[in-house]
GROMACS .gro file of C-alpha atoms in nm:
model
  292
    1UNK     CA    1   1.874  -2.629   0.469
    2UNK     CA    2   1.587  -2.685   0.660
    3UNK     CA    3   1.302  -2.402   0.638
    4UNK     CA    4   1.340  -2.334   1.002
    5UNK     CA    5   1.694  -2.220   0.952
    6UNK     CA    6   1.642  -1.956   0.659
    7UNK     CA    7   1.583  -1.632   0.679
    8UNK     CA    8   1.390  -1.368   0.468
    9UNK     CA    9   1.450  -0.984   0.345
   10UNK     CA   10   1.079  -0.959   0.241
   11UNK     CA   11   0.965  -0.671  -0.012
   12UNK     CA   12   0.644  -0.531  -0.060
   13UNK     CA   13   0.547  -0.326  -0.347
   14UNK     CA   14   0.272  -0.051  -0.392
   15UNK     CA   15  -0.090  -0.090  -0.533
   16UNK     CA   16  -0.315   0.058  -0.277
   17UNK     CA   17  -0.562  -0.202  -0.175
   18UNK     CA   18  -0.402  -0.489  -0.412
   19UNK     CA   19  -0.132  -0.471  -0.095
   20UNK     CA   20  -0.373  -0.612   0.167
   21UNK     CA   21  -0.247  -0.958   0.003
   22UNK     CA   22   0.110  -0.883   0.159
   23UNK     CA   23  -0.088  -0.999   0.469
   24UNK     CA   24  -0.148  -1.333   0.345
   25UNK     CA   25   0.210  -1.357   0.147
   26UNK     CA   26   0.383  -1.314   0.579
   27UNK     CA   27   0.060  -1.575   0.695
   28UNK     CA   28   0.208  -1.831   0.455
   29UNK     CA   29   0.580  -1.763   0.523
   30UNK     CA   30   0.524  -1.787   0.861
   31UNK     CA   31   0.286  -2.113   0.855
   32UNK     CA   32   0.653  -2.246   0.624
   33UNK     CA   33   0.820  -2.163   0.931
   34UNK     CA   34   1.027  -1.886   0.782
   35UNK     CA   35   1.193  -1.620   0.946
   36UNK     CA   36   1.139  -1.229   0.814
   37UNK     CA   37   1.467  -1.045   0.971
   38UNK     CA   38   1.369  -0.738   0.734
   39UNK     CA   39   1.134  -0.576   0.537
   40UNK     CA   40   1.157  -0.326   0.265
   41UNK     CA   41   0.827  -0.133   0.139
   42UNK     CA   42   0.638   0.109  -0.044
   43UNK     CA   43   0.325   0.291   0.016
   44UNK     CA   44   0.106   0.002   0.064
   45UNK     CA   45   0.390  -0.199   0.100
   46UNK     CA   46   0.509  -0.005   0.397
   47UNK     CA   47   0.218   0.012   0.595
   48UNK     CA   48   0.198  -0.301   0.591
   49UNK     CA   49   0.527  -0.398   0.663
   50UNK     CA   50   0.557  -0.163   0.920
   51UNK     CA   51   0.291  -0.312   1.124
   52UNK     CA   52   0.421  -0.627   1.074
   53UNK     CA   53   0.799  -0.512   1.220
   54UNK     CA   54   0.633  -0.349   1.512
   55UNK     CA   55   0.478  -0.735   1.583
   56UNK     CA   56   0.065  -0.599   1.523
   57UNK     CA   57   0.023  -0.761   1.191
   58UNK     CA   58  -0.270  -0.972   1.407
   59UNK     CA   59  -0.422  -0.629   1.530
   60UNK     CA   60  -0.403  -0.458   1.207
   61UNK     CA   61  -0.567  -0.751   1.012
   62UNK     CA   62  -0.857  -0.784   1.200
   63UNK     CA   63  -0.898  -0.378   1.236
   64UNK     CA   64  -0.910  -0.413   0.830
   65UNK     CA   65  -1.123  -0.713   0.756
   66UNK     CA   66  -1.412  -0.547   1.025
   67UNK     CA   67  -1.386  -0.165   0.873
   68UNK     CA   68  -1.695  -0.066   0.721
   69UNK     CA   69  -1.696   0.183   0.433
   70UNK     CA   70  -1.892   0.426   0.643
   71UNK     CA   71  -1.578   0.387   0.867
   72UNK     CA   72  -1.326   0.424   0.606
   73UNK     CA   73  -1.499   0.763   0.531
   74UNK     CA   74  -1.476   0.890   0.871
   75UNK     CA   75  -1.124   0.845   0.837
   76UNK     CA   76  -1.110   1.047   0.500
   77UNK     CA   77  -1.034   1.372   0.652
   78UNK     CA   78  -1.081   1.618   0.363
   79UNK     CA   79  -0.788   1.851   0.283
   80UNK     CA   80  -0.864   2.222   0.205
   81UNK     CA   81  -0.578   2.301   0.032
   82UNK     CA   82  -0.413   2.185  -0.284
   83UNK     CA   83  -0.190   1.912  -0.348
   84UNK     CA   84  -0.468   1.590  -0.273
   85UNK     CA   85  -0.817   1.513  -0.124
   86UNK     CA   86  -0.674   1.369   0.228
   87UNK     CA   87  -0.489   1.499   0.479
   88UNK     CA   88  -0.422   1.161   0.640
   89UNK     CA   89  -0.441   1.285   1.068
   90UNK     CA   90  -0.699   1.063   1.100
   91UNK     CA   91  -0.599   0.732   0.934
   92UNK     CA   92  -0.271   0.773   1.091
   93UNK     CA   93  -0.373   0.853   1.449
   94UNK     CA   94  -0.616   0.519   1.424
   95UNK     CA   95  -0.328   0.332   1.334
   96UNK     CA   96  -0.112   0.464   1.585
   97UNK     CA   97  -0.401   0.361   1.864
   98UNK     CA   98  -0.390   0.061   1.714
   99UNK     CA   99   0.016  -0.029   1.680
  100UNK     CA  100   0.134   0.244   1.895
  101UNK     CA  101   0.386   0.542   1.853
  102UNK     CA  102   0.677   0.365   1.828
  103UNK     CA  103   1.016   0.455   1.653
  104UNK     CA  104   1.205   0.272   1.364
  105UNK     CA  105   1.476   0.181   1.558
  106UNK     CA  106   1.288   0.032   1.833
  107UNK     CA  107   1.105  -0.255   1.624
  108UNK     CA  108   1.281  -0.612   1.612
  109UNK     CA  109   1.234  -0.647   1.233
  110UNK     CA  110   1.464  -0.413   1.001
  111UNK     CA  111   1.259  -0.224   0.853
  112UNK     CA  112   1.229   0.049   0.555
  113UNK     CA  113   0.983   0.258   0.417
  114UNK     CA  114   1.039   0.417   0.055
  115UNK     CA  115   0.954   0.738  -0.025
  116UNK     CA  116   0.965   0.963  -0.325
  117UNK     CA  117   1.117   1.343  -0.294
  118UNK     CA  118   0.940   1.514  -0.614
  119UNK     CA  119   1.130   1.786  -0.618
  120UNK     CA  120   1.459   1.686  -0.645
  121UNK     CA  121   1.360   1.388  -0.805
  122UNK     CA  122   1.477   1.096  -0.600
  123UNK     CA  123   1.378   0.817  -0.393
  124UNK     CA  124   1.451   0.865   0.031
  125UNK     CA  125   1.463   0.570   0.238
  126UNK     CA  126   1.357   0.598   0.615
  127UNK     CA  127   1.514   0.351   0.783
  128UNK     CA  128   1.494   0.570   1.158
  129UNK     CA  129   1.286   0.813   1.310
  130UNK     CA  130   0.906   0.807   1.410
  131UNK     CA  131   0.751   0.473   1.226
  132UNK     CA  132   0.430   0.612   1.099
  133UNK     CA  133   0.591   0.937   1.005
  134UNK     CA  134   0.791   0.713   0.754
  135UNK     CA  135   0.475   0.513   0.639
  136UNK     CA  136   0.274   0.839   0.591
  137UNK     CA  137   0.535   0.995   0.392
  138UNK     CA  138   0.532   0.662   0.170
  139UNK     CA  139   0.144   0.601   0.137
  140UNK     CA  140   0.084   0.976   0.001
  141UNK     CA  141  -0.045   0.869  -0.286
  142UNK     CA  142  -0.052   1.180  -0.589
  143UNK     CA  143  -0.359   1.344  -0.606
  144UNK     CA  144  -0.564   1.175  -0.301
  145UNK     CA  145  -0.324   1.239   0.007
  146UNK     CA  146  -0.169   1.528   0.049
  147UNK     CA  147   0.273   1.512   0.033
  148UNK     CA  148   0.386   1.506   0.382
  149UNK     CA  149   0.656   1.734   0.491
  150UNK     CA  150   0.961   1.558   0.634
  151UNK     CA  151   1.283   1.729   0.757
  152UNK     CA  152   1.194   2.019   0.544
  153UNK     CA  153   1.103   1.868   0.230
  154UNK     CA  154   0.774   1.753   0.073
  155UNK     CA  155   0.760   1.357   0.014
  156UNK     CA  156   0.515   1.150  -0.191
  157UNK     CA  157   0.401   0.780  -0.274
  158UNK     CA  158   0.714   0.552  -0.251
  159UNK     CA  159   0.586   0.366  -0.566
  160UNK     CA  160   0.653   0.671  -0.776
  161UNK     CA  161   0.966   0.617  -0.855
  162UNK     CA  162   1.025   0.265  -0.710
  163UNK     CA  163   0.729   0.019  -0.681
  164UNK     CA  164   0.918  -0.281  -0.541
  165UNK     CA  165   1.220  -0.167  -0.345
  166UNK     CA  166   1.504  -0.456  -0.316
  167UNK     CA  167   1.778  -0.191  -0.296
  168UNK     CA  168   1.737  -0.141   0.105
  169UNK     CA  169   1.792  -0.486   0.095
  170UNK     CA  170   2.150  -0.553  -0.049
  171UNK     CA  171   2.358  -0.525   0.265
  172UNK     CA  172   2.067  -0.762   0.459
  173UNK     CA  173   2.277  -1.101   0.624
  174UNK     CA  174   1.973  -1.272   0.501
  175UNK     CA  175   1.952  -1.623   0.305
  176UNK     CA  176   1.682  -1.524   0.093
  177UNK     CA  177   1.541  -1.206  -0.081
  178UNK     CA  178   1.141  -1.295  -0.141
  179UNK     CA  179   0.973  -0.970  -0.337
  180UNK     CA  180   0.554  -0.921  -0.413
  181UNK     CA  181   0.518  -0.694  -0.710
  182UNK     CA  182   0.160  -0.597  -0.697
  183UNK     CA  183   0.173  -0.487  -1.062
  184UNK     CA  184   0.187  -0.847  -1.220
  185UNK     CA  185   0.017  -0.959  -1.569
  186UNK     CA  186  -0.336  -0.841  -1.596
  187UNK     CA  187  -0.521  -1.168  -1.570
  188UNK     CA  188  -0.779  -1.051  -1.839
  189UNK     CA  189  -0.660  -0.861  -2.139
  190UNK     CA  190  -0.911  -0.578  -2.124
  191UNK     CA  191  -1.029  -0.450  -1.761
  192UNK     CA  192  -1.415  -0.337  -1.827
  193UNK     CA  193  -1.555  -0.094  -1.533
  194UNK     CA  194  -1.980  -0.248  -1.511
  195UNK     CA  195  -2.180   0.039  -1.492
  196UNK     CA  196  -2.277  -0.047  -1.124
  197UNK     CA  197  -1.894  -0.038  -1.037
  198UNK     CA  198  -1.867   0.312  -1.191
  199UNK     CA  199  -2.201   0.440  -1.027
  200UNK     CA  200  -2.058   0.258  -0.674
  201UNK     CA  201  -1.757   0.482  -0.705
  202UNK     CA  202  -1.945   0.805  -0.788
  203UNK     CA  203  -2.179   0.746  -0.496
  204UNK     CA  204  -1.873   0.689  -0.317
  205UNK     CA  205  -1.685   1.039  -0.367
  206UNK     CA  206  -2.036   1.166  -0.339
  207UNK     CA  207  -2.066   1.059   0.038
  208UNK     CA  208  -1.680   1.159   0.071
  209UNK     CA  209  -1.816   1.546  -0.008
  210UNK     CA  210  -2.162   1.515   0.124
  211UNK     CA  211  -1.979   1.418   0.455
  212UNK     CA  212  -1.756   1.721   0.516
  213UNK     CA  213  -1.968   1.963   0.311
  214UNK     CA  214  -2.349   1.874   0.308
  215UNK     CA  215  -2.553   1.724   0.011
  216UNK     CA  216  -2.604   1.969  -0.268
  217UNK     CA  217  -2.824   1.855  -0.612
  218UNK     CA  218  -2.615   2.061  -0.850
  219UNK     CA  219  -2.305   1.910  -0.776
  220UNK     CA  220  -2.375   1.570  -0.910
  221UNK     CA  221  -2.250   1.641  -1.249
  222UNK     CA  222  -1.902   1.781  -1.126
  223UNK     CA  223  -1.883   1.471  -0.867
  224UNK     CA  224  -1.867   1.245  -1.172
  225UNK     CA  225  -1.685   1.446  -1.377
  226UNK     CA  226  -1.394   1.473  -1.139
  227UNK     CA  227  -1.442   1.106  -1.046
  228UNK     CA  228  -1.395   0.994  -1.364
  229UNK     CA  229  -1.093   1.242  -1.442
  230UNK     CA  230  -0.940   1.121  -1.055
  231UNK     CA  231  -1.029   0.751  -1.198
  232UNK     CA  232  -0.790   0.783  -1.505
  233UNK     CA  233  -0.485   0.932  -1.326
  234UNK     CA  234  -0.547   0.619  -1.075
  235UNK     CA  235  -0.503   0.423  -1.398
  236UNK     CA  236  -0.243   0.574  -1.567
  237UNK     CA  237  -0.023   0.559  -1.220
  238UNK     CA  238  -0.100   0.195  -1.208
  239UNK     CA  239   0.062   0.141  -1.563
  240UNK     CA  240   0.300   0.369  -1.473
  241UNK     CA  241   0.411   0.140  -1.147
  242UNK     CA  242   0.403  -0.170  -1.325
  243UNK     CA  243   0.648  -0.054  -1.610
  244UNK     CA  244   0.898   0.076  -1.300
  245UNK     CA  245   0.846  -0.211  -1.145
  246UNK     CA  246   0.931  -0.439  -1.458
  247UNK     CA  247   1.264  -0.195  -1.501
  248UNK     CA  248   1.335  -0.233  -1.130
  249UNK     CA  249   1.339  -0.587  -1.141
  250UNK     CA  250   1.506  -0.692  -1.459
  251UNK     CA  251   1.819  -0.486  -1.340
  252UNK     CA  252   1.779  -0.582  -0.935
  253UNK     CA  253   1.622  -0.963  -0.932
  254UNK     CA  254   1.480  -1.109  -0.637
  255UNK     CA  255   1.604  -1.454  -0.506
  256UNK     CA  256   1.204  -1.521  -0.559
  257UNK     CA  257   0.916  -1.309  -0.675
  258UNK     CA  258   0.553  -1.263  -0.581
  259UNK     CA  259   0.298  -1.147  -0.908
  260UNK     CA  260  -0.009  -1.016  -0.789
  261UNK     CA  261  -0.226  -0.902  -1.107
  262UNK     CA  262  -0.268  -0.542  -1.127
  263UNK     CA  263  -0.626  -0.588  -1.211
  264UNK     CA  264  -0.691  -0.778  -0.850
  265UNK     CA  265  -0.896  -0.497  -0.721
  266UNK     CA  266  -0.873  -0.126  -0.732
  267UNK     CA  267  -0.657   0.126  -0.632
  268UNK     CA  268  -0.940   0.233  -0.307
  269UNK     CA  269  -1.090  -0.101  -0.318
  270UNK     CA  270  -1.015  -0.180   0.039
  271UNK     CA  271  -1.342  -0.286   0.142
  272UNK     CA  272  -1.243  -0.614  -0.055
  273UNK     CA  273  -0.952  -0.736   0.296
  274UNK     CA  274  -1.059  -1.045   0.260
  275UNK     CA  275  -1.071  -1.155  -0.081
  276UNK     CA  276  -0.707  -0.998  -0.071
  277UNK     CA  277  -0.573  -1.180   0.206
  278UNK     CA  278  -0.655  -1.497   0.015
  279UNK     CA  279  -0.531  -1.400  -0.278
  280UNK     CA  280  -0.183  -1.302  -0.149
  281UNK     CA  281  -0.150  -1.635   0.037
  282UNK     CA  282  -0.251  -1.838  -0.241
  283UNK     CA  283   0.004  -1.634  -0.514
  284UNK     CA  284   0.271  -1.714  -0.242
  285UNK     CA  285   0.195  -2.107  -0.248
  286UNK     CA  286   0.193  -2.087  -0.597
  287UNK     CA  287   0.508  -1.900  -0.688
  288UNK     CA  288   0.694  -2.067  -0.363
  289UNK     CA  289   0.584  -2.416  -0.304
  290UNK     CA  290   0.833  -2.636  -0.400
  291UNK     CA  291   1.050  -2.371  -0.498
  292UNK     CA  292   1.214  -2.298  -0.138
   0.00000   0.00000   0.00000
């Protein structure tokens, strides 16, 4: 069968910015001429594949190689109460400027965006309603955004409980299922942090405070204190994704899968579009070329 003629349920896992190489996985199905007629995702996963199903994939792209990091901090719009750092108003308003307000059931590409209800311990699929209502209540990662209330209950980071969601996909009329798991094989077997990379993200959460709440001296100590204690959760839910996501797929295989290291870039690394973009494209040439 030609690659014209075949069609794709595509599925994105989570990873924070390790999911900015989803871009480049769609650049290289499309330049293979396939055809994405759904797309099932997770936190990262579903931002990005809902901008892709609403047909802005171009926009967003270009919005995130030009962001600066003083830009990605205006867009950090601190939380005062418990439950994360982030509120999220402002990143999703900018994205909805960008896209547009548009419903679920309105876009041309299926499209689902995996959720996790903590309380009652499940996984929600939102497959209708407001788009970027769905994709908030899947990006909320713990401890940085805050859980997003949706039709009464509180909903957190997709990836939580499923990192790589096929399931949405089963009843898809599609000829192939194509998933990128963006907790793959470390490619080194220890990760070390350089001392500039640690100092980088102190300074970072240091500018994140300084801008809401003014510079104060004595709070450099704390700053790297909680950094350090916010850096290790980020860890442990990383290993934590990558054994779900190893479950997930040994009981619910992919026609084809997508590895993307887990130790591509960070969690909040998202300055590094670019380098991700690549990276996606060229893990989809390897792992498909020849194969499809």
């Amino acid at each position: 069968m030609p690659n014209s003629e075949k069609t794709v349920s595509l599925v994105l896992g989570s990873g924070g910015a390790r999911g900015l190489a989803h871009i480049g996985v769609i650049h290289w199905l499309e330049e293979h001429q396939f055809t994405i007629k759904s797309v099932s995702g997770a936190s990262i996963g579903a931002l990005v594949g809902g901008v892709y199903a609403a047909g802005q994939l171009s926009e967003f792209e270009q919005w995130a190689r030009n962001i600066s990091k003083v830009e990605i901090l205006r867009l950090l719009d601190l939380s005062w109460k418990k439950g994360g750092l982030v509120k999220g108003d402002k990143l999703i308003d900018s994205l909805k400027q960008l896209v547009g307000d548009l419903n679920i059931e309105d876009l041309e590409v299926n499209f689902t965006a995996v959720a996790t209800n903590i309380e009652e311990e499940k996984e929600v699929w939102l497959n209708s309603g407001n788009l970027f209502d769905a994709i908030r209540a899947s990006i909320s990662l713990p401890l940085f955004f805050t859980p997003f209330q949706y039709h009464g209950n509180y909903l957190i980071d997709g990836g939580v409980l499923n990192p790589v969601p096929i399931a949405p996909t089963f009843q898809d009329a599609t000829d192939l299922t194509i998933a990128v798991n963006l907790g793959g094989k470390a490619s080194q077997k220890t990760t070390k942090i350089s001392a500039n990379d640690k100092q980088e993200s102190v300074d970072f959460l240091q500018k994140f405070r300084n801008f809401f709440q003014g510079a104060a001296s004595n709070r450099s100590n704390t700053v790297q204190t909680e950094w350090a204690a916010y850096e290790i959760a980020n860890l442990a839910f990383d290993s934590m994704q990558s054994a779900i996501a190893r479950q997930k797929l040994a009981a619910y295989p992919a026609d084809h899968l997508i590895q993307v290291s887990r130790d591509a870039c960070g969690i909040l690394e998202f300055d590094r579009t670019d380098e991700m973009i690549e990276l996606g494209y060229n893990m989809a040439e390897k792992s498909l070329s020849g194969q499809l």
